[in-house]
Structure formats: C-alpha cells, structure tokens
Coordinates of C-alpha atoms in Angstrom, one line a residue:
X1 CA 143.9 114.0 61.6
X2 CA 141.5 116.5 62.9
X3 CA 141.0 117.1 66.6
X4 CA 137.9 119.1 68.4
X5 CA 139.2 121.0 71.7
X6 CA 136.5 122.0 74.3
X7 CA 136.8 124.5 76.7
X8 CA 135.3 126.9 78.6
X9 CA 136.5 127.9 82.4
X10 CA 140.4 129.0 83.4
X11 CA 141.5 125.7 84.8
X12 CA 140.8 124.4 81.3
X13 CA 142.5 127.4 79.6
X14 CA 146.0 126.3 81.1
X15 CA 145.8 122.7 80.6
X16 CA 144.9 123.2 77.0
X17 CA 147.3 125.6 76.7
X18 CA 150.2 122.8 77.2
X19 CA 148.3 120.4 74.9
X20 CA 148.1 123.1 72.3
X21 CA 151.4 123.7 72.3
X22 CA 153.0 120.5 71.3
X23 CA 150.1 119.9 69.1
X24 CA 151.1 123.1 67.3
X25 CA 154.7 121.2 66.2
X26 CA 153.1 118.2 64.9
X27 CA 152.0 118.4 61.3
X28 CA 149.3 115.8 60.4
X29 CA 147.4 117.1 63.2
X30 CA 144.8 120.4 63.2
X31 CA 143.4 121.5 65.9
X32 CA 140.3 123.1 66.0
X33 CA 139.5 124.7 69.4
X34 CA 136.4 125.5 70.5
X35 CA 135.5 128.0 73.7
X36 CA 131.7 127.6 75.0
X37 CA 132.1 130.5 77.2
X38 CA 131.6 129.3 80.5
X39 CA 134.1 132.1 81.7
X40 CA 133.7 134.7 79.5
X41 CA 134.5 137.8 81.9
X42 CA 137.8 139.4 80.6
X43 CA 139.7 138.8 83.3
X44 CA 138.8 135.1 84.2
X45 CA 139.1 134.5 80.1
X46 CA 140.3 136.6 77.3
X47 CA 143.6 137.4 79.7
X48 CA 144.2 133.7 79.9
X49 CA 144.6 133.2 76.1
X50 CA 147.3 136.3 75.7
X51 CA 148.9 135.0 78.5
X52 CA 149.2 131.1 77.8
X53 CA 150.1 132.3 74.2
X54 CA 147.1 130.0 73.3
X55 CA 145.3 130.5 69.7
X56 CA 142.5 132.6 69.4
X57 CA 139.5 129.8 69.3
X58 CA 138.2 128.9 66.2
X59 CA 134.5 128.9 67.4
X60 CA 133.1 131.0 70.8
X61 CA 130.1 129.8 71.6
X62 CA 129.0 132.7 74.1
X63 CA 127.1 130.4 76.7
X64 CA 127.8 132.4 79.9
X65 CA 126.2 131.3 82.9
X66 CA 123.0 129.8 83.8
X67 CA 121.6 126.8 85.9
X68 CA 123.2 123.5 85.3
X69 CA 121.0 121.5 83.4
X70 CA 120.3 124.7 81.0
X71 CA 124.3 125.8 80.3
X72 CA 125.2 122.0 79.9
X73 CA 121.5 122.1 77.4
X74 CA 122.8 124.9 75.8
X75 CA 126.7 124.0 75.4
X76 CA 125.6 120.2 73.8
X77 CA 123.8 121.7 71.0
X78 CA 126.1 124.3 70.1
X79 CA 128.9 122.5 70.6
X80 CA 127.3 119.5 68.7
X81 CA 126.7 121.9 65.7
X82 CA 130.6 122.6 65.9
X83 CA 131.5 118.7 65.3
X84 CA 128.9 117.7 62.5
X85 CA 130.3 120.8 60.5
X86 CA 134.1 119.8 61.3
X87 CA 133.9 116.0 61.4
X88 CA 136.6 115.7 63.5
X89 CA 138.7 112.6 64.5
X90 CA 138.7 113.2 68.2
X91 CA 137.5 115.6 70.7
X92 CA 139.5 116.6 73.5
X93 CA 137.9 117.5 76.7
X94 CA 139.8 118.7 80.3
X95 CA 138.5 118.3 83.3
X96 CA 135.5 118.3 85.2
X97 CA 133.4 121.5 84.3
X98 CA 129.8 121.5 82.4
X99 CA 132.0 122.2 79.2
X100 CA 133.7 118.7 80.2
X101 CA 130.6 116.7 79.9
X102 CA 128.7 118.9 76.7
X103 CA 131.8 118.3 74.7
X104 CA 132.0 114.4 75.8
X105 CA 128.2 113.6 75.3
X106 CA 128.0 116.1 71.9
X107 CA 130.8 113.6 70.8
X108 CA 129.7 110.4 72.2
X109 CA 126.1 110.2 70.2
X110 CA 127.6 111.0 67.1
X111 CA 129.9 108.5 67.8
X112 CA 133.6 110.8 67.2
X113 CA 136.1 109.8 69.7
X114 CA 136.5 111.4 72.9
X115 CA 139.8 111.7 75.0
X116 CA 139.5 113.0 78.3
X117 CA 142.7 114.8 79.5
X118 CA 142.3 114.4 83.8
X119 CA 140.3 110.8 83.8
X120 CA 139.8 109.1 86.9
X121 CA 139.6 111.8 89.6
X122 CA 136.9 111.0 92.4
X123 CA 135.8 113.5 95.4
X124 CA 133.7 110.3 96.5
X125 CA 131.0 113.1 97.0
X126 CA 127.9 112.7 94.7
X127 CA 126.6 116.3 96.0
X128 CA 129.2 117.8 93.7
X129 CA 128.5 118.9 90.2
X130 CA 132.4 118.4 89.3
X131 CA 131.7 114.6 90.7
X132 CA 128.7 113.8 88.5
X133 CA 130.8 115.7 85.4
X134 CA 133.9 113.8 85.8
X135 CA 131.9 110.4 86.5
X136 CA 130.1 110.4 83.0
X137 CA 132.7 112.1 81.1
X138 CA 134.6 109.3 82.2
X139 CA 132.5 106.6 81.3
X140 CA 131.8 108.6 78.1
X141 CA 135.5 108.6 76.6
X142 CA 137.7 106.2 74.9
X143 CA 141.0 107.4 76.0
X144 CA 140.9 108.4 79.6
X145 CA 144.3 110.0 80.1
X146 CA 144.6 110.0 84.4
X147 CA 146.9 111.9 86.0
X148 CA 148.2 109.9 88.6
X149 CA 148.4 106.5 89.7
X150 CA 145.3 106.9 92.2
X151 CA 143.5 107.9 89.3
X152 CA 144.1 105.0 87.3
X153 CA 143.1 102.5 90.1
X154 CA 139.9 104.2 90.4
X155 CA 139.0 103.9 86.8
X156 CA 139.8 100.6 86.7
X157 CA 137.9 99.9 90.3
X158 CA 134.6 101.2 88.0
X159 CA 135.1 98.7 85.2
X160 CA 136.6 101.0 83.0
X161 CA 139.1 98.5 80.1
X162 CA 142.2 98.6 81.2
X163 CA 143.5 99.4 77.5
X164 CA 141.2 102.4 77.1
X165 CA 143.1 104.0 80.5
X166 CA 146.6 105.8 80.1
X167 CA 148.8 107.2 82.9
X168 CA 150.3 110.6 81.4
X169 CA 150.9 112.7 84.0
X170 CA 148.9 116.2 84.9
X171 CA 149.7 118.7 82.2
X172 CA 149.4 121.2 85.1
X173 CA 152.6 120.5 86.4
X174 CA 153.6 121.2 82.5
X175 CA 151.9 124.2 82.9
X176 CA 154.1 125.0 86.3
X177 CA 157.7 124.2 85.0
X178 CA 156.8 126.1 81.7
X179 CA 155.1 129.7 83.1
X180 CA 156.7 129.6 86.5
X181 CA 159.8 131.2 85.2
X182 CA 158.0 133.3 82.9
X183 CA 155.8 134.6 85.9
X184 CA 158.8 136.0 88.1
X185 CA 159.9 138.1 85.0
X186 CA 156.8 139.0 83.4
X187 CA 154.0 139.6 86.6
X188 CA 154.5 143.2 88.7
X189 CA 151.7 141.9 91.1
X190 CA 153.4 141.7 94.5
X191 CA 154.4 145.1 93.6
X192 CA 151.1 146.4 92.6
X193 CA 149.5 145.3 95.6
X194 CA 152.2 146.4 98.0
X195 CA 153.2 143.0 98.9
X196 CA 156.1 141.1 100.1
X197 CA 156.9 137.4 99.9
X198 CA 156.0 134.8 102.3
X199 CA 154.2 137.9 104.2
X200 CA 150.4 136.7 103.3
X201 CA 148.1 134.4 102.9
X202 CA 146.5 133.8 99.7
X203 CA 142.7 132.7 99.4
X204 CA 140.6 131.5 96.9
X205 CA 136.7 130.6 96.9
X206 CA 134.4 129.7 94.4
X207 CA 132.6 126.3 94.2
X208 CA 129.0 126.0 94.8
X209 CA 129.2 123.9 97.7
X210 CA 130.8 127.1 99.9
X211 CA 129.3 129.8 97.7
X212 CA 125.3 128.9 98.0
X213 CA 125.3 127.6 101.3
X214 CA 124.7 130.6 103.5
X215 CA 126.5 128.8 106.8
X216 CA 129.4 127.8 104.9
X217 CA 129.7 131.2 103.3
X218 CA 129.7 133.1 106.4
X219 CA 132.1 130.5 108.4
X220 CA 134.8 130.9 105.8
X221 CA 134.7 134.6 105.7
X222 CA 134.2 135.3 108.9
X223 CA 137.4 132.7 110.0
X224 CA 139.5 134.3 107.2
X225 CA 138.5 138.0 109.0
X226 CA 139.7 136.4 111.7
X227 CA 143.4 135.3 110.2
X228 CA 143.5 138.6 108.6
X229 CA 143.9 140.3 111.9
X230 CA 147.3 138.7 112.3
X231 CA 148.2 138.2 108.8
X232 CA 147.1 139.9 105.5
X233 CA 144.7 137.3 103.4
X234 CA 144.5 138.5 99.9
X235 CA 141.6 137.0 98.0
X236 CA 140.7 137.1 93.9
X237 CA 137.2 137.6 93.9
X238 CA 135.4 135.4 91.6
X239 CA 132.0 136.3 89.7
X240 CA 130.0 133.5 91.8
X241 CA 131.3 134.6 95.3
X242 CA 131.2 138.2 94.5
X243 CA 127.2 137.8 94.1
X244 CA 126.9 135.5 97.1
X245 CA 128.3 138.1 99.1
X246 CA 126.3 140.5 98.4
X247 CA 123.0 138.3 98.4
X248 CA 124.2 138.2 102.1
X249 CA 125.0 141.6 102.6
X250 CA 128.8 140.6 103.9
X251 CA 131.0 141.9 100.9
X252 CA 131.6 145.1 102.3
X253 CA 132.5 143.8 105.4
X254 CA 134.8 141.4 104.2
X255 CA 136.6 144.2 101.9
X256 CA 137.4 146.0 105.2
X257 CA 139.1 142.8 106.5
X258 CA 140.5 141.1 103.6
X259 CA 142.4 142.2 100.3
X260 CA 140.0 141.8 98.0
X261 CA 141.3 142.2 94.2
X262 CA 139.5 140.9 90.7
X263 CA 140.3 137.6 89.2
X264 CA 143.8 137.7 88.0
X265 CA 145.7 136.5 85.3
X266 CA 147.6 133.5 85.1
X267 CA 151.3 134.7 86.1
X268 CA 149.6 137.2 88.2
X269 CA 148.0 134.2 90.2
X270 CA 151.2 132.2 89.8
X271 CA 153.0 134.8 91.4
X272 CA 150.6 135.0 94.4
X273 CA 150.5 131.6 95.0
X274 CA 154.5 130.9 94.7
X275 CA 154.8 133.8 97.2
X276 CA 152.0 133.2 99.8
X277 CA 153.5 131.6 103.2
X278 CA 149.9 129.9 103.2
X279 CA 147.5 129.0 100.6
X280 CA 143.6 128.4 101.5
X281 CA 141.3 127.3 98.7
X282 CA 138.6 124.9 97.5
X283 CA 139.9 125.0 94.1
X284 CA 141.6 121.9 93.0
X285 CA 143.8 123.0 90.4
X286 CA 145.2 125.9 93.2
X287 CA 145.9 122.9 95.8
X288 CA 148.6 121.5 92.9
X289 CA 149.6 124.5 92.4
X290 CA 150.6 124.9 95.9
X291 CA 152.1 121.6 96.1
X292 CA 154.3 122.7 92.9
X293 CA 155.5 125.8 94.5
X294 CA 156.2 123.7 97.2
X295 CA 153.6 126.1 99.4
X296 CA 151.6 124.7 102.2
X297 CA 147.5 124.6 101.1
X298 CA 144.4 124.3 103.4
X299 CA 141.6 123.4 101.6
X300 CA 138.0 124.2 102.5
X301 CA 136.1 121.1 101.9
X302 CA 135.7 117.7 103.6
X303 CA 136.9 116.0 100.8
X304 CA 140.0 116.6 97.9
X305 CA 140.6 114.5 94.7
X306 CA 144.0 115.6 95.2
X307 CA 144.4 112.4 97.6
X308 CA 148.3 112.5 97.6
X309 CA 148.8 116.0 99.0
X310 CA 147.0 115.1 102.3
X311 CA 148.4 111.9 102.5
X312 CA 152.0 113.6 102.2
X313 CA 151.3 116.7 104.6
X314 CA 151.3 119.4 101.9
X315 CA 147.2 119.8 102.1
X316 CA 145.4 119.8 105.2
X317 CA 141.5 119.6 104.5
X318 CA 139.3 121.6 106.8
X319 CA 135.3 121.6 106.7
X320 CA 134.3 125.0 106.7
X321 CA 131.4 124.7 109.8
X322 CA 132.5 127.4 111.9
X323 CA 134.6 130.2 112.1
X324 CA 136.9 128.9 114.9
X325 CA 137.7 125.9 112.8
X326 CA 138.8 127.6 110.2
X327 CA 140.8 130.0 111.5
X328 CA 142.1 127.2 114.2
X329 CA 142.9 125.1 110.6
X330 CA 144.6 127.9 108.8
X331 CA 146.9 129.0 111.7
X332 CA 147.7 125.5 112.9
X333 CA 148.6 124.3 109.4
X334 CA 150.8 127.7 108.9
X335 CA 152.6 127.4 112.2
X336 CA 152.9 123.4 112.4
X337 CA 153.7 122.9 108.5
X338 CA 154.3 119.0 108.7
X339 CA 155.3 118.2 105.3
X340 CA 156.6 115.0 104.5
X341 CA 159.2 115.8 101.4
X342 CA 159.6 112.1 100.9
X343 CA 158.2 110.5 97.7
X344 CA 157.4 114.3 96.4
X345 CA 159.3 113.3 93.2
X346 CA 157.3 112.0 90.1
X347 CA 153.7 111.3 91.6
X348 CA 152.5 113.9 89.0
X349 CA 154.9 112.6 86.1
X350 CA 158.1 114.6 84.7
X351 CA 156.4 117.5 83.0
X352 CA 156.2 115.7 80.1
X353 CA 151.9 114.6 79.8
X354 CA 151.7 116.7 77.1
X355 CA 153.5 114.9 74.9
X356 CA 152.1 111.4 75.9
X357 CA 148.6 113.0 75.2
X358 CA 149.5 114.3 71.6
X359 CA 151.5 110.6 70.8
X360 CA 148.5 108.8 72.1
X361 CA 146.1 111.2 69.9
X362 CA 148.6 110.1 66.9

C-alpha cells in the first residue's frame, strides 16, 4: 500500500512527524511525503525535519507564500501532478492550513482516498481561513480521524457517516510525551537567552486575523509592552508578523519592550513553553502545548477550537480590542490561575493516535 503525505507549515511538520514514525515500522506500507512549501524559511522548516528526525520529503514543491486563492491554486496542481505520477492508495492530510485543503481536493477529484488526521475541529467563525480549510477538508475525506470527543460530535452534527469518523486521539500529545524529554537534554535555549524558569512569559502571534488588522495588531503589542514592564515577554517572531510590524512602523518599538528572537526550533520552542509561568498565543497547536506542560495559556481571539481547555480553566480567551484588556487578561489569568485539574486525564487520548491512524490506514 502506498500513501501520499501533505504538508507544508510547522504544526504539520510535528504531527507528521509521529505518523511517520510508526509508519516507518510497518512494512506493506510506503510513504511518500510531499512538502508544498508553505513554510519554507529555514528556521520555521528545514530545522523541523532534523529535529523530528522526519525523512527528507520525497517531492518539495517550493510554493512559498502568496494570497489564498493563488498558494492553494498553485499547491492543487502541483501537488496533483505528485499523485497522478505516484498513484497512491491514500493521501494523508493534517490540519487546517492551505496545504490541508490542496492536498484533500488534488485527491478528491481524482478520486484516491483521503484521511484527514485533526477532523472535526470548528472555531464556529467563518471569517477564518483555517475555518473554511478544515470545513471542506472535512467534508472532502473518507476517514476523518478527530481528535477528541467534541470533535467527533461536531462531525456528526454536519452529517458526516458515522462510519467514516474515528476517534484517535491528537498526535500532538504523541508528539509531547515523545520530544519533551528529548527537549530538556538536547535544547540550550533558556541558557542562550539568559533565562530562567517560570521567570517569563512566552508569546506567540501570527494568524491573519491579529496580523492584518491594524487595531488588533497594535492592542496586542502595545498590552504585551505593557506586561513586559513587570515581567519579561519573550516572543518568536514569525515572517507574517515581522512584516506587519513594520508596515506599521511598531517593530522597533516593540523590540525595545519585548524579547524578540527568530522562529525557533521545535525543542527550542518546547523548552520555552514548558518553562514560561504564562503562555499568550493565538496559535492552536501552542494552546495544547501549554495544556500538556501543564502551563497556563491566554489566547488572543474570541474564539478557540480547543473547547476543553477553557471549559477546564487551563485557557482563558481574551479579544484583543484594547490594550488594557489584554494586559488586564494576561495578568489576571497569571495571578488568579483557576485550573480545574479534574478530568485532565485522557480527553486527548493516551499518546497512542499514531498508531490508530497507521492501523486504520492498514
């Protein structure tokens, strides 16, 4: 058997990375992995792959960045090149990036079989790019692999056959059991950066919704400025917020206030996070990652898919309007951490999704 893997940005790159692995000790199935490009800045890609001990891809399809409709353009034909040369079985997608849906709708019209690894998760918000991705890459696949138990309901709340939907786990948490021990051995970053544990507050910002809106942009900075100046905030500075700064003149402002250091590598960021006293992001994957380093998140949006985190007090969503409310969010959350540790156990499987995924695939 012959499976297709699709990726192209770092959340991708680690969930793969667990799949990969166990698909590496099976022996009637080849992978063949493919990496459109999305991320293709050394640090937020090539560093990933050494790292996660993942293979080098088979094809890189160089993409890079570009408007929506064009990269996702661009990704389908390459990428459906790719699976009328290999003829593969399945296709494997992760997800909810532009990579997600090119690889799902390249495989859907010439009919291969898609499995989507990180079905069912809903922001409820239309407005988001991830939301539309995960939507039709959802109603795309044939084996929709959720991670939790709220994702299955909502897959089956939109129709979805009960038979085509499979609660695995999230191969993030694989991800976290496997390179957490690796990252306090391996990473020199607190060092490096002069840092000590639980002594800062770690920050990350990239999605569209903060990063082109010029309100939203300056309220988070300016509130984070505003936590700096009673606790250090260090911040990995993606691409896309690195330009949006300086479209509005604010980056070296902020990089008088804030730590600013390049996107990191995986146990770098691993380290960071298990260290941080405070983590503030609007990433998803980094809001489970807080919640498995059992660190207290705030994350800047109005809206998480992560619905179980706020639910048990380990996330605390704050819209970024102003900069009072975010820094009144942040410093509330870090001084009145409420956590509920009750029913922590399980809700994102055993560690073990992986190898559901790869018997499913079988």
């Amino acid at each position: 058997m012959k499976c297709v893997t699709i990726v192209g940005a770092r959340p991708q790159f680690i969930k793969a990375a667990t799949v990969s692995r166990v698909l590496g000790f099976n022996p009637h199935i080849t992978e063949i992995l493919v990496h459109t490009g999305q991320h293709y800045d050394s640090n937020m890609s090539e560093v990933f792959f050494d790292e996660l001990e993942i293979p080098r891809p088979d094809y890189h399809l160089g993409i890079g960045s570009g408007p929506h409709g064009s990269q996702t353009g661009k990704m389908l034909e390459a990428i459906e090149a790719v699976l009328i040369h290999e003829e593969p079985n399945w296709v494997l997608v992760y997800g909810d990036t532009n990579s997600t849906l090119a690889g799902a709708l390249a495989a859907t019209k010439l009919h291969i079989s898609v499995a989507h690894v990180e079905a069912g998760l809903r922001s409820f918000n239309r407005q988001m790019p991830e939301e539309i991705n995960r939507v039709l890459t959802d109603h795309s696949s044939d084996l929709l692999l959720a991670p939790t138990e709220t994702a299955v309901k909502n897959l089956l709340h939109e129709g979805i056959p009960e038979n085509k939907v499979h609660l695995v786990g999230d191969v993030m948490y694989d991800a976290a059991l496997y390179y957490g021990a690796k990252a306090d051995t391996h990473s020199q970053i607190l060092f490096k950066l002069g840092l000590s544990p639980k002594s800062y507050i770690l920050a990350t910002i990239h999605r569209a919704e903060n990063t082109d809106d010029s309100l939203r942009l300056q309220a988070i900075f300016q509130g984070l400025i505003q936590v700096a100046q009673e606790i250090p905030v260090v911040l990995p500075l993606h691409p896309r917020t690195r330009k949006a700064l300086e479209r509005e003149n604010l980056l070296s402002e902020i990089s008088e206030s804030l730590l600013l250091i390049d996107p990191v590598g995986y146990l770098d960021m691993v380290m960071l996070e298990k260290n941080a006293c405070l983590i503030s992001t609007d990433s998803g994957g980094v809001q489970k990652e807080a919640f498995f380093y059992r660190v207290p998140c705030v994350t800047l949006r109005k809206e998480t898919e992560w619905v179980e985190l706020v639910e048990m007090g380990w996330n605390c969503l704050t819209i970024p309007y102003s900069r009072e409310q975010i820094k009144k969010g942040i410093e509330n959350f870090l001084h009145q951490f409420p956590a509920n540790n009750s029913g922590i156990c399980g809700i994102y499987g055993e560690g073990i999704a992986a190898q559901k995924i790869v018997n499913l695939l079988s």
